Amino acid sequence: MKLLTHNMMRSHCKGAVNGFPLKLNFSQVNIKEIEFNPDFINRMLSRLEWSVLVDTATQLGVNEGLPEMLPENQEIDDEETLKKIHHVLLEVEVVEGELECPETGKKFPISKGIPDMRLNEDE
Amino acid sequence: MSKRYLVVFTQSFEDFRLPELESICELHQIKLIRESYSDSHPYCVVTGVSDADIHTILSRCVLIQFVAEIWAHCTSRQELCGCQFSDHAPLPGSFNIILHSFGRKVPMTEKIDLIEKMEYLPLTGEVDCSNPDHVFYICENYTNKKDEGPTDVFFGPLVGRSNRSMIDSYSVKKRLYIGRTTMDAQLSFVMANVARIDRGDLVYDPFLGTGSLVIPAAVFGAFSLGSDIDIKALHGWGKSTKKGEDKYQTHQNIEGNMKSYGLSSLYLGSLASDFSTPLIRDTPLFDVILTDPPYGVREASLKVNSDNHLAQSQFSLSHQFLELLNFAARTLVIGGRLVYWLPVIRDLYSPDCLPQHPALSLLHNAEQVLNKKSARRLLVLRKTRQATRDDTAHVRGDEVAHGNFRELYFAKSS
């Protein structure tokens, strides 16, 4: 599971109003080299919950060089910064771990990089 | 005066040919003008474009075979033979003339005879079939099968051939990992084209299955992610559907496919989830939602008529399709597109059967016939504004047209 994906996900347990952000517990993380596309990274900036990305990156220890806040226009020109954001969004993968609904505490396993978000009937 | 070109389509998926061409033109701001087109044959005369525009179109459209510039458009062979080509300076260098016909197979001897009868050839070099400097086409349209011969005879230089050969590289037959629901490669590329997928787009497939739709999205430079309730399909667990194979091997999964094509960077991964409770934030995130939902429908009640026989069952449109439109209205960016297949019973279909949403506008509706009774329609919708609380997906008319689709669809021989 990449951090870009985590930033777009919320839980849908009964009783959860927002279900976002999902808490992350991890036991195995991989770094995978991904081709850099600066236009794509810039385009994503306005669609992300930036503070959640920073918090999650910090938790994983990969937040070095990540700006605390985005500029007003949500665009970044500096290629070095874009590369750091690219690294955090796309190159860090949680392979084994779990996601937790922030409201109900329901846990969703992540196995081989794929989160299992399926709920039972009563959830 | 603007050049005129002959676009030669494939004679298959006729309903999809113009939507694909128009979508690519819109994506690249190409102001193509169509002078003639018919579903019944492959020849389409266009103008208002440049050679560079044609090459752009050829790089994407898979339902086009090739495009030639029109130096002569005649209504008979005699007329072609009398052409003086005064608008075109004769070309030096070697050449080959290919005859392409539709509605009749023209023997080689006839082609040679025709070329010999031409009073004037604007080509001064030698014939070279293997590596010519210029390739020219004579295209003959025999759709009307008149005894006098073809109704249209075109003559002109080849501008380029389409990238159709790439379909072969991504052929499902050769792919590492496929399943029962894997989409045919050609159709998956058509879908990506009518979705106007562009480099750097973010694409989501909520019914990901074996990931067949993320492949053309990635080929066109877009990033994709998806979800599916079938966690085994996402991981590549279980028994292979390929003849001669037992269980799927470790490399046989969506990631394995992307790696084998050199497209790993563009696959963002997947999530196991039931689409009826989507787990994506309710905010504009995606440029495209590209998907082939399951065709199951929810049964309503069976009716018994006065003769005590079971009357035509009234089936209702699956809640799933309405939810798909609601989901798209919430999570697409403005201008983003939803592209999905909708099953229909042909006799019962009318445009009123289509799911609609106030924030989504219908761009294309193309039919693929599956058997005598049923078809599926590829629908392309664009998000025109943010959805409000009151906006919701609905069907204007009768929902009966969607029928007991699953049975009919899987009964057909593939």
Coordinates of C-alpha atoms in Angstrom, one line a residue:
Chain A
M1 CA 0.0 0.0 0.0
K2 CA 1.5 3.3 -1.0
L3 CA 1.0 6.5 1.0
L4 CA -0.8 8.1 -1.9
T5 CA -3.4 5.3 -1.6
H6 CA -3.6 5.6 2.2
N7 CA -4.3 9.3 1.8
M8 CA -7.4 8.6 -0.3
M9 CA -8.9 5.9 1.9
R10 CA -11.4 6.0 4.7
S11 CA -13.2 3.3 6.6
H12 CA -16.9 2.8 6.3
C13 CA -17.7 0.9 9.5
K14 CA -21.2 1.4 10.9
G15 CA -21.1 4.4 13.1
A16 CA -18.0 5.9 11.6
V17 CA -18.8 9.5 10.4
N18 CA -15.5 10.3 8.6
G19 CA -13.4 7.2 9.0
F20 CA -10.4 9.2 8.0
P21 CA -7.5 9.1 8.4
L22 CA -7.0 5.4 9.0
K23 CA -4.4 4.7 11.7
L24 CA -1.5 2.8 10.4
N25 CA 0.5 0.0 12.1
F26 CA 3.3 -1.5 10.0
S27 CA 5.6 -4.5 10.3
Q28 CA 7.2 -4.5 6.9
V29 CA 7.9 -1.6 4.6
N30 CA 9.6 -1.7 1.2
I31 CA 11.1 1.1 -0.8
K32 CA 10.5 0.6 -4.6
E33 CA 12.0 2.8 -7.2
I34 CA 9.3 4.5 -9.3
E35 CA 9.8 6.7 -12.4
F36 CA 9.5 10.4 -11.5
N37 CA 6.7 12.3 -13.2
P38 CA 6.8 15.9 -11.8
D39 CA 3.5 16.9 -13.5
F40 CA 1.7 14.1 -11.8
I41 CA 3.1 14.9 -8.4
N42 CA 2.1 18.5 -8.8
R43 CA -1.4 17.6 -9.9
M44 CA -1.9 15.4 -6.8
L45 CA -0.9 18.1 -4.3
S46 CA -4.3 19.8 -4.3
R47 CA -6.1 16.5 -4.0
L48 CA -4.2 15.3 -0.9
E49 CA -4.9 15.8 2.8
W50 CA -1.4 17.2 3.3
S51 CA -1.2 17.1 7.1
V52 CA -2.2 13.4 7.1
L53 CA 0.6 12.7 4.6
V54 CA 3.1 14.5 6.7
D55 CA 2.0 12.6 9.9
T56 CA 2.1 9.2 8.2
A57 CA 5.4 9.9 6.6
T58 CA 6.8 10.9 10.0
Q59 CA 5.4 7.8 11.5
L60 CA 7.3 5.7 8.9
G61 CA 10.4 7.8 9.3
V62 CA 10.4 9.0 5.7
N63 CA 9.4 12.6 6.2
E64 CA 12.9 14.1 5.6
G65 CA 12.7 17.1 3.3
L66 CA 8.9 17.1 3.3
P67 CA 7.4 20.6 3.6
E68 CA 5.2 21.0 6.7
M69 CA 2.7 22.9 4.7
L70 CA 1.9 23.5 1.1
P71 CA 2.0 27.0 -0.4
E72 CA -1.3 28.8 -1.0
N73 CA -1.6 27.8 -4.7
Q74 CA -0.7 24.2 -3.9
E75 CA 2.0 24.1 -6.5
I76 CA 5.7 23.4 -6.1
D77 CA 8.4 24.4 -8.6
D78 CA 11.5 23.1 -6.9
E79 CA 12.3 19.7 -8.4
E80 CA 14.2 18.5 -5.3
T81 CA 11.1 19.0 -3.2
L82 CA 8.9 17.4 -5.8
K83 CA 11.3 14.4 -5.8
K84 CA 11.0 14.1 -2.0
I85 CA 7.2 14.2 -2.2
H86 CA 7.3 11.7 -5.1
H87 CA 9.4 9.4 -2.8
V88 CA 6.9 9.6 0.0
L89 CA 3.8 9.2 -2.1
L90 CA 4.9 6.5 -4.5
E91 CA 8.1 4.8 -3.4
V92 CA 7.3 3.8 0.1
E93 CA 5.1 0.7 0.3
V94 CA 3.6 -0.9 3.4
V95 CA 3.8 -4.6 2.7
E96 CA 2.6 -6.0 6.0
G97 CA 0.7 -4.2 8.7
E98 CA -2.8 -3.1 9.5
L99 CA -5.1 -0.1 9.2
E100 CA -7.4 0.9 12.0
C101 CA -10.7 2.9 11.8
P102 CA -10.1 6.0 13.9
E103 CA -13.7 5.9 15.2
T104 CA -14.6 2.3 15.8
G105 CA -11.1 0.8 16.2
K106 CA -11.9 -2.0 13.6
K107 CA -8.7 -3.4 12.2
F108 CA -8.0 -4.1 8.6
P109 CA -5.0 -6.3 7.7
I110 CA -2.5 -5.3 5.0
S111 CA -1.0 -8.4 3.5
K112 CA 1.5 -8.4 0.5
G113 CA 0.8 -4.7 0.1
I114 CA -3.0 -5.2 -0.3
P115 CA -5.3 -3.8 2.5
D116 CA -8.3 -6.0 3.1
M117 CA -11.1 -3.5 3.8
R118 CA -14.0 -6.0 3.6
L119 CA -16.5 -5.8 6.4
N120 CA -18.8 -8.5 7.9
E121 CA -22.6 -8.0 7.6
D122 CA -22.9 -6.4 11.1
E123 CA -20.0 -4.0 10.7
Chain B
M1 CA -6.8 24.4 -49.5
S2 CA -6.7 21.9 -46.7
K3 CA -5.5 18.3 -47.5
R4 CA -8.1 15.6 -47.6
Y5 CA -7.3 12.3 -46.0
L6 CA -8.9 8.8 -46.1
V7 CA -9.1 7.2 -42.7
V8 CA -9.4 3.4 -43.2
F9 CA -11.0 1.9 -40.1
T10 CA -11.1 -1.8 -39.2
Q11 CA -14.5 -3.2 -40.0
S12 CA -15.3 -4.3 -36.4
F13 CA -16.7 -2.6 -33.3
E14 CA -18.3 -0.2 -35.7
D15 CA -20.2 1.7 -33.0
F16 CA -16.9 2.5 -31.3
R17 CA -15.0 3.9 -34.2
L18 CA -16.2 7.5 -34.2
P19 CA -16.3 7.8 -30.3
E20 CA -12.6 6.6 -30.3
L21 CA -11.6 9.0 -33.1
E22 CA -13.5 12.0 -31.6
S23 CA -12.2 11.3 -28.1
I24 CA -8.5 11.4 -29.3
C25 CA -9.2 14.5 -31.4
E26 CA -10.7 16.2 -28.3
L27 CA -7.8 15.2 -26.1
H28 CA -5.3 16.7 -28.5
Q29 CA -7.4 19.7 -29.6
I30 CA -7.5 18.4 -33.2
K31 CA -10.3 20.1 -35.2
L32 CA -11.1 17.2 -37.5
I33 CA -13.9 17.6 -40.0
R34 CA -15.7 14.5 -41.2
E35 CA -16.8 14.7 -44.8
S36 CA -18.2 11.2 -45.1
Y37 CA -18.7 8.2 -42.8
S38 CA -20.7 5.0 -42.8
D39 CA -20.9 2.1 -40.3
S40 CA -21.2 -0.3 -43.3
H41 CA -17.6 0.2 -44.7
P42 CA -14.2 1.3 -43.4
Y43 CA -13.6 4.4 -45.5
C44 CA -14.0 7.8 -43.9
V45 CA -13.0 11.1 -45.6
V46 CA -11.6 13.8 -43.3
T47 CA -10.2 17.2 -43.6
G48 CA -9.2 20.2 -41.4
V49 CA -6.1 18.4 -40.0
S50 CA -2.4 18.2 -40.7
D51 CA 0.0 15.3 -41.2
A52 CA 1.1 15.8 -37.6
D53 CA -2.5 15.5 -36.4
I54 CA -2.9 12.3 -38.4
H55 CA 0.2 10.8 -36.7
T56 CA -1.1 11.7 -33.3
I57 CA -4.4 10.0 -34.1
L58 CA -2.6 7.0 -35.4
S59 CA -0.5 6.7 -32.2
R60 CA -3.7 6.1 -30.2
C61 CA -6.7 4.9 -32.2
V62 CA -6.7 1.1 -32.4
L63 CA -9.8 0.9 -34.6
I64 CA -8.0 2.6 -37.5
Q65 CA -5.9 0.5 -39.8
F66 CA -4.1 3.3 -41.8
V67 CA -4.6 6.8 -43.2
A68 CA -3.8 7.9 -46.8
E69 CA -3.8 11.4 -48.2
I70 CA -6.4 11.7 -51.0
W71 CA -4.8 12.7 -54.3
A72 CA -7.9 11.4 -56.3
H73 CA -11.4 10.5 -55.2
C74 CA -13.2 8.9 -58.2
T75 CA -16.5 7.2 -58.7
S76 CA -15.1 4.6 -61.2
R77 CA -11.9 3.0 -62.3
Q78 CA -12.2 4.8 -65.7
E79 CA -12.2 8.1 -63.9
L80 CA -9.0 7.1 -61.9
C81 CA -7.4 6.1 -65.1
G82 CA -8.0 9.5 -66.7
C83 CA -6.7 11.5 -63.7
Q84 CA -3.9 14.0 -64.4
F85 CA -3.0 14.8 -60.8
S86 CA -2.3 18.4 -61.8
D87 CA -2.2 19.4 -58.1
H88 CA 0.7 17.2 -57.3
A89 CA 4.2 17.3 -58.5
P90 CA 5.5 13.8 -59.5
L91 CA 7.5 12.0 -56.8
P92 CA 10.9 10.6 -57.6
G93 CA 12.2 7.5 -55.7
S94 CA 11.0 3.9 -55.6
F95 CA 7.3 3.1 -54.9
N96 CA 4.8 0.4 -54.3
I97 CA 1.1 0.6 -54.9
I98 CA -1.2 -1.4 -52.7
L99 CA -4.8 -2.1 -53.5
H100 CA -7.2 -2.2 -50.5
S101 CA -10.8 -3.1 -51.2
F102 CA -13.9 -3.7 -49.1
G103 CA -16.9 -5.8 -50.2
R104 CA -14.9 -7.7 -52.8
K105 CA -11.6 -9.4 -53.1
V106 CA -9.7 -7.9 -56.0
P107 CA -7.2 -10.3 -57.7
M108 CA -3.6 -9.2 -58.1
T109 CA -3.9 -9.4 -61.9
E110 CA -6.7 -6.8 -61.9
K111 CA -4.7 -4.5 -59.7
I112 CA -1.7 -4.6 -62.1
D113 CA -4.1 -4.2 -65.0
L114 CA -5.7 -1.1 -63.4
I115 CA -2.3 0.6 -62.7
E116 CA -1.2 -0.1 -66.3
K117 CA -4.4 1.5 -67.6
M118 CA -3.7 4.7 -65.6
E119 CA -2.9 7.4 -68.2
Y120 CA -0.6 9.2 -65.8
L121 CA 1.2 8.1 -62.6
P122 CA 2.6 10.9 -60.5
L123 CA 5.6 8.6 -59.6
T124 CA 8.8 8.6 -61.7
G125 CA 10.9 6.0 -59.9
E126 CA 11.0 2.2 -60.0
V127 CA 8.6 -0.3 -58.3
D128 CA 10.0 -1.7 -55.1
C129 CA 7.8 -4.0 -53.1
S130 CA 10.1 -4.7 -50.2
N131 CA 11.5 -1.3 -49.3
P132 CA 9.9 1.5 -51.3
D133 CA 10.5 5.3 -50.7
H134 CA 6.8 5.8 -51.2
V135 CA 3.8 3.6 -50.5
F136 CA 0.6 4.5 -52.4
Y137 CA -2.9 3.1 -51.9
I138 CA -5.8 2.5 -54.2
C139 CA -8.8 2.0 -52.1
E140 CA -12.0 0.6 -53.7
N141 CA -15.4 0.5 -52.0
Y142 CA -17.6 -2.3 -53.2
T143 CA -20.3 -1.9 -50.5
N144 CA -23.1 -1.4 -53.0
K145 CA -21.8 -4.3 -55.1
K146 CA -22.9 -2.7 -58.3
D147 CA -22.0 -4.7 -61.4
E148 CA -20.3 -1.7 -62.8
G149 CA -17.6 -1.8 -60.1
P150 CA -16.7 0.1 -57.0
T151 CA -18.7 3.2 -55.9
D152 CA -15.5 4.9 -54.7
V153 CA -12.0 4.7 -55.8
F154 CA -9.4 6.6 -53.8
F155 CA -5.7 7.1 -54.7
G156 CA -3.0 8.6 -52.6
P157 CA 0.1 8.2 -50.5
L158 CA 0.1 6.4 -47.2
V159 CA 0.5 8.9 -44.3
G160 CA 0.9 6.2 -41.6
R161 CA -0.4 3.0 -40.1
S162 CA -2.0 2.9 -36.7
N163 CA -0.5 1.4 -33.6
R164 CA -2.8 -1.6 -33.8
S165 CA 0.2 -3.9 -33.6
M166 CA 0.5 -2.9 -29.9
I167 CA -2.7 -4.8 -29.3
D168 CA -0.8 -8.0 -30.1
S169 CA 1.9 -7.2 -27.6
Y170 CA -0.7 -6.9 -24.9
S171 CA -2.8 -9.8 -26.2
V172 CA -4.7 -11.7 -23.5
K173 CA -3.4 -15.0 -24.9
K174 CA 0.1 -14.1 -24.2
R175 CA -0.5 -12.4 -20.8
L176 CA 1.0 -13.9 -17.7
Y177 CA -2.1 -13.5 -15.5
I178 CA -5.7 -13.7 -16.7
G179 CA -9.0 -14.8 -15.3
R180 CA -12.6 -15.4 -16.4
T181 CA -13.4 -11.7 -16.5
T182 CA -10.3 -10.4 -18.2
M183 CA -11.2 -7.8 -20.9
D184 CA -10.1 -8.4 -24.5
A185 CA -7.0 -6.3 -25.2
Q186 CA -8.4 -4.4 -28.2
L187 CA -11.5 -3.3 -26.3
S188 CA -9.5 -2.3 -23.3
F189 CA -7.5 0.1 -25.4
V190 CA -10.7 1.5 -27.0
M191 CA -12.0 2.1 -23.5
A192 CA -8.9 3.9 -22.5
N193 CA -9.2 6.1 -25.6
V194 CA -12.9 7.0 -25.2
A195 CA -12.0 7.8 -21.6
R196 CA -9.5 10.4 -23.1
I197 CA -6.8 9.0 -20.7
D198 CA -3.7 11.2 -20.9
R199 CA -0.2 11.0 -19.5
G200 CA -0.2 11.9 -15.8
D201 CA -3.9 11.1 -15.2
L202 CA -5.0 9.2 -12.1
V203 CA -7.3 6.4 -13.0
Y204 CA -9.5 4.2 -10.6
D205 CA -11.1 0.9 -11.3
P206 CA -13.5 -0.2 -8.6
F207 CA -14.0 -3.6 -10.2
L208 CA -10.4 -4.3 -10.8
G209 CA -10.5 -8.1 -11.2
T210 CA -7.3 -9.2 -13.0
G211 CA -6.3 -5.6 -13.7
S212 CA -7.0 -5.7 -17.5
L213 CA -7.9 -2.0 -17.7
V214 CA -4.9 -0.6 -15.9
I215 CA -2.7 -1.9 -18.7
P216 CA -3.9 0.5 -21.5
A217 CA -4.1 3.3 -18.9
A218 CA -0.4 2.7 -18.1
V219 CA 0.6 2.4 -21.8
F220 CA -0.9 5.9 -22.2
G221 CA 1.1 7.2 -19.3
A222 CA -1.6 7.3 -16.6
F223 CA -1.3 6.0 -13.0
S224 CA -4.0 3.5 -11.9
L225 CA -5.2 1.9 -8.8
G226 CA -8.2 -0.2 -8.1
S227 CA -10.3 -2.3 -5.8
D228 CA -12.3 -5.5 -5.9
I229 CA -14.3 -7.6 -3.6
D230 CA -12.5 -10.7 -4.9
I231 CA -9.3 -10.7 -2.9
K232 CA -8.1 -13.8 -4.6
A233 CA -8.1 -12.1 -8.0
L234 CA -6.1 -9.2 -6.6
H235 CA -3.4 -11.4 -5.1
G236 CA -3.4 -14.0 -7.9
W237 CA -4.5 -16.9 -5.7
G238 CA -6.3 -20.0 -6.9
K239 CA -6.5 -22.1 -10.0
S240 CA -5.4 -20.6 -13.3
T241 CA -8.1 -20.3 -16.0
K242 CA -5.4 -20.9 -18.7
K243 CA -5.4 -24.3 -20.4
G244 CA -2.6 -26.5 -19.1
E245 CA -1.9 -24.4 -16.1
D246 CA -2.6 -25.5 -12.5
K247 CA -2.5 -23.0 -9.7
Y248 CA -1.3 -19.4 -10.3
Q249 CA 2.4 -19.1 -9.7
T250 CA 3.9 -16.3 -7.5
H251 CA 4.6 -14.0 -10.4
Q252 CA 1.1 -14.5 -11.8
N253 CA -0.9 -11.5 -10.5
I254 CA -1.6 -7.9 -11.5
E255 CA 1.9 -6.7 -10.4
G256 CA 3.4 -9.5 -12.4
N257 CA 1.6 -8.4 -15.6
M258 CA 2.6 -4.8 -15.1
K259 CA 6.3 -5.9 -14.5
S260 CA 6.3 -8.0 -17.6
Y261 CA 5.2 -5.0 -19.7
G262 CA 7.6 -2.6 -18.0
L263 CA 4.7 -0.6 -16.6
S264 CA 5.3 -1.2 -12.9
S265 CA 5.9 2.4 -12.1
L266 CA 2.3 3.3 -13.1
Y267 CA 0.5 0.7 -11.0
L268 CA -0.4 2.1 -7.6
G269 CA -1.8 -1.1 -6.2
S270 CA -5.2 -2.4 -5.1
L271 CA -7.5 -2.8 -2.1
A272 CA -10.0 -5.5 -1.3
S273 CA -13.3 -3.9 -0.8
D274 CA -17.1 -4.3 -1.4
F275 CA -18.1 -1.5 -3.7
S276 CA -21.4 -1.1 -2.0
T277 CA -19.5 0.5 0.8
P278 CA -16.8 2.4 -1.0
L279 CA -13.7 3.3 1.0
I280 CA -12.6 6.4 -0.9
R281 CA -12.8 9.9 0.6
D282 CA -15.8 11.9 -0.8
T283 CA -13.7 14.5 -2.6
P284 CA -12.5 15.0 -6.2
L285 CA -9.5 12.7 -6.6
F286 CA -9.6 10.9 -9.9
D287 CA -9.3 12.0 -13.5
V288 CA -10.9 8.8 -14.8
I289 CA -13.0 6.0 -13.5
L290 CA -12.6 3.1 -15.9
T291 CA -14.4 -0.1 -15.2
D292 CA -16.3 -3.2 -16.2
P293 CA -18.7 -3.9 -13.4
P294 CA -20.2 -7.4 -12.8
Y295 CA -23.4 -7.8 -14.7
G296 CA -25.6 -9.4 -12.0
V297 CA -28.9 -7.9 -11.4
R298 CA -31.3 -7.9 -8.4
E299 CA -34.5 -9.8 -8.9
A300 CA -37.8 -8.2 -8.3
S301 CA -41.0 -10.2 -8.1
L302 CA -42.1 -12.6 -10.8
K303 CA -45.6 -12.0 -12.1
V304 CA -48.3 -14.5 -12.8
N305 CA -50.7 -13.5 -15.6
S306 CA -54.4 -14.4 -16.0
D307 CA -53.5 -17.7 -17.8
N308 CA -51.6 -18.7 -14.7
H309 CA -48.3 -18.7 -16.6
L310 CA -45.3 -16.9 -15.4
A311 CA -45.2 -13.6 -17.3
Q312 CA -42.0 -11.8 -18.3
S313 CA -40.2 -11.2 -15.1
Q314 CA -39.7 -7.6 -14.1
F315 CA -36.0 -7.2 -13.2
S316 CA -34.6 -4.1 -11.7
L317 CA -31.4 -2.4 -12.5
S318 CA -28.7 -3.3 -10.1
H319 CA -28.2 -0.8 -7.4
Q320 CA -24.5 -1.2 -8.2
F321 CA -24.8 0.9 -11.4
L322 CA -26.6 3.8 -9.6
E323 CA -24.0 3.6 -6.9
L324 CA -21.2 3.8 -9.5
L325 CA -22.6 7.0 -10.9
N326 CA -23.0 8.5 -7.4
F327 CA -19.5 7.5 -6.6
A328 CA -18.2 9.0 -9.8
A329 CA -20.0 12.3 -9.2
R330 CA -18.3 12.5 -5.8
T331 CA -14.8 11.4 -6.5
L332 CA -14.1 12.6 -10.1
V333 CA -12.5 16.0 -10.6
I334 CA -14.6 18.4 -12.7
G335 CA -14.1 17.4 -16.4
G336 CA -13.2 13.9 -15.3
R337 CA -14.8 10.9 -17.0
L338 CA -16.6 7.8 -16.0
V339 CA -16.4 4.9 -18.5
Y340 CA -18.2 1.7 -17.9
W341 CA -20.1 -1.2 -19.5
L342 CA -23.9 -1.6 -19.0
P343 CA -25.7 -4.8 -20.0
V344 CA -29.0 -4.5 -21.9
I345 CA -31.6 -6.7 -23.4
R346 CA -31.7 -5.4 -27.0
D347 CA -35.5 -5.6 -27.5
L348 CA -36.2 -3.6 -24.4
Y349 CA -33.5 -1.0 -24.7
S350 CA -34.2 2.7 -25.0
P351 CA -32.0 5.7 -23.9
D352 CA -34.4 6.1 -20.9
C353 CA -32.9 2.9 -19.5
L354 CA -29.6 4.5 -18.9
P355 CA -28.6 5.5 -15.3
Q356 CA -28.3 9.3 -15.1
H357 CA -26.9 11.8 -12.7
P358 CA -27.4 15.6 -12.6
A359 CA -23.6 16.3 -12.4
L360 CA -22.6 13.8 -15.1
S361 CA -23.2 14.4 -18.8
L362 CA -23.4 11.6 -21.4
L363 CA -20.7 11.9 -24.1
H364 CA -20.8 8.5 -25.8
N365 CA -23.0 5.4 -25.9
A366 CA -21.7 2.6 -28.0
E367 CA -23.2 -0.9 -28.4
Q368 CA -21.4 -4.2 -28.5
V369 CA -23.8 -7.0 -29.5
L370 CA -23.2 -10.2 -27.5
N371 CA -25.9 -12.4 -28.9
K372 CA -29.4 -12.2 -30.4
K373 CA -31.0 -11.0 -27.2
S374 CA -28.3 -9.1 -25.4
A375 CA -25.7 -6.5 -25.7
R376 CA -23.5 -4.3 -23.6
R377 CA -23.1 -0.6 -24.0
L378 CA -20.0 1.4 -23.3
L379 CA -21.0 4.6 -21.6
V380 CA -18.8 7.6 -21.3
L381 CA -19.9 10.4 -18.9
R382 CA -18.2 13.6 -18.0
K383 CA -18.5 15.3 -14.6
T384 CA -19.6 18.9 -15.3
R385 CA -19.9 20.3 -11.8
Q386 CA -19.7 19.3 -8.1
A387 CA -22.5 17.2 -6.9
T388 CA -24.8 18.7 -4.2
R389 CA -26.4 16.8 -1.4
D390 CA -29.6 16.4 -3.3
D391 CA -28.0 15.1 -6.5
T392 CA -28.5 11.4 -6.9
A393 CA -28.3 8.8 -9.7
H394 CA -31.6 7.6 -11.2
V395 CA -33.1 5.9 -14.2
R396 CA -35.7 8.0 -16.1
G397 CA -37.6 5.2 -17.7
D398 CA -38.2 1.6 -17.2
E399 CA -35.5 -0.6 -15.8
V400 CA -36.7 -3.7 -17.4
A401 CA -34.2 -3.6 -20.2
H402 CA -31.4 -5.0 -18.0
G403 CA -33.0 -8.3 -17.6
N404 CA -31.5 -11.5 -16.3
F405 CA -28.3 -10.5 -17.8
R406 CA -25.8 -12.8 -16.0
E407 CA -27.4 -15.9 -17.4
L408 CA -27.6 -14.7 -20.9
Y409 CA -24.1 -13.3 -21.0
F410 CA -22.3 -16.3 -19.6
A411 CA -24.4 -18.6 -21.8
K412 CA -22.7 -17.1 -25.0
S413 CA -19.7 -18.9 -26.3
S414 CA -16.6 -16.7 -26.1

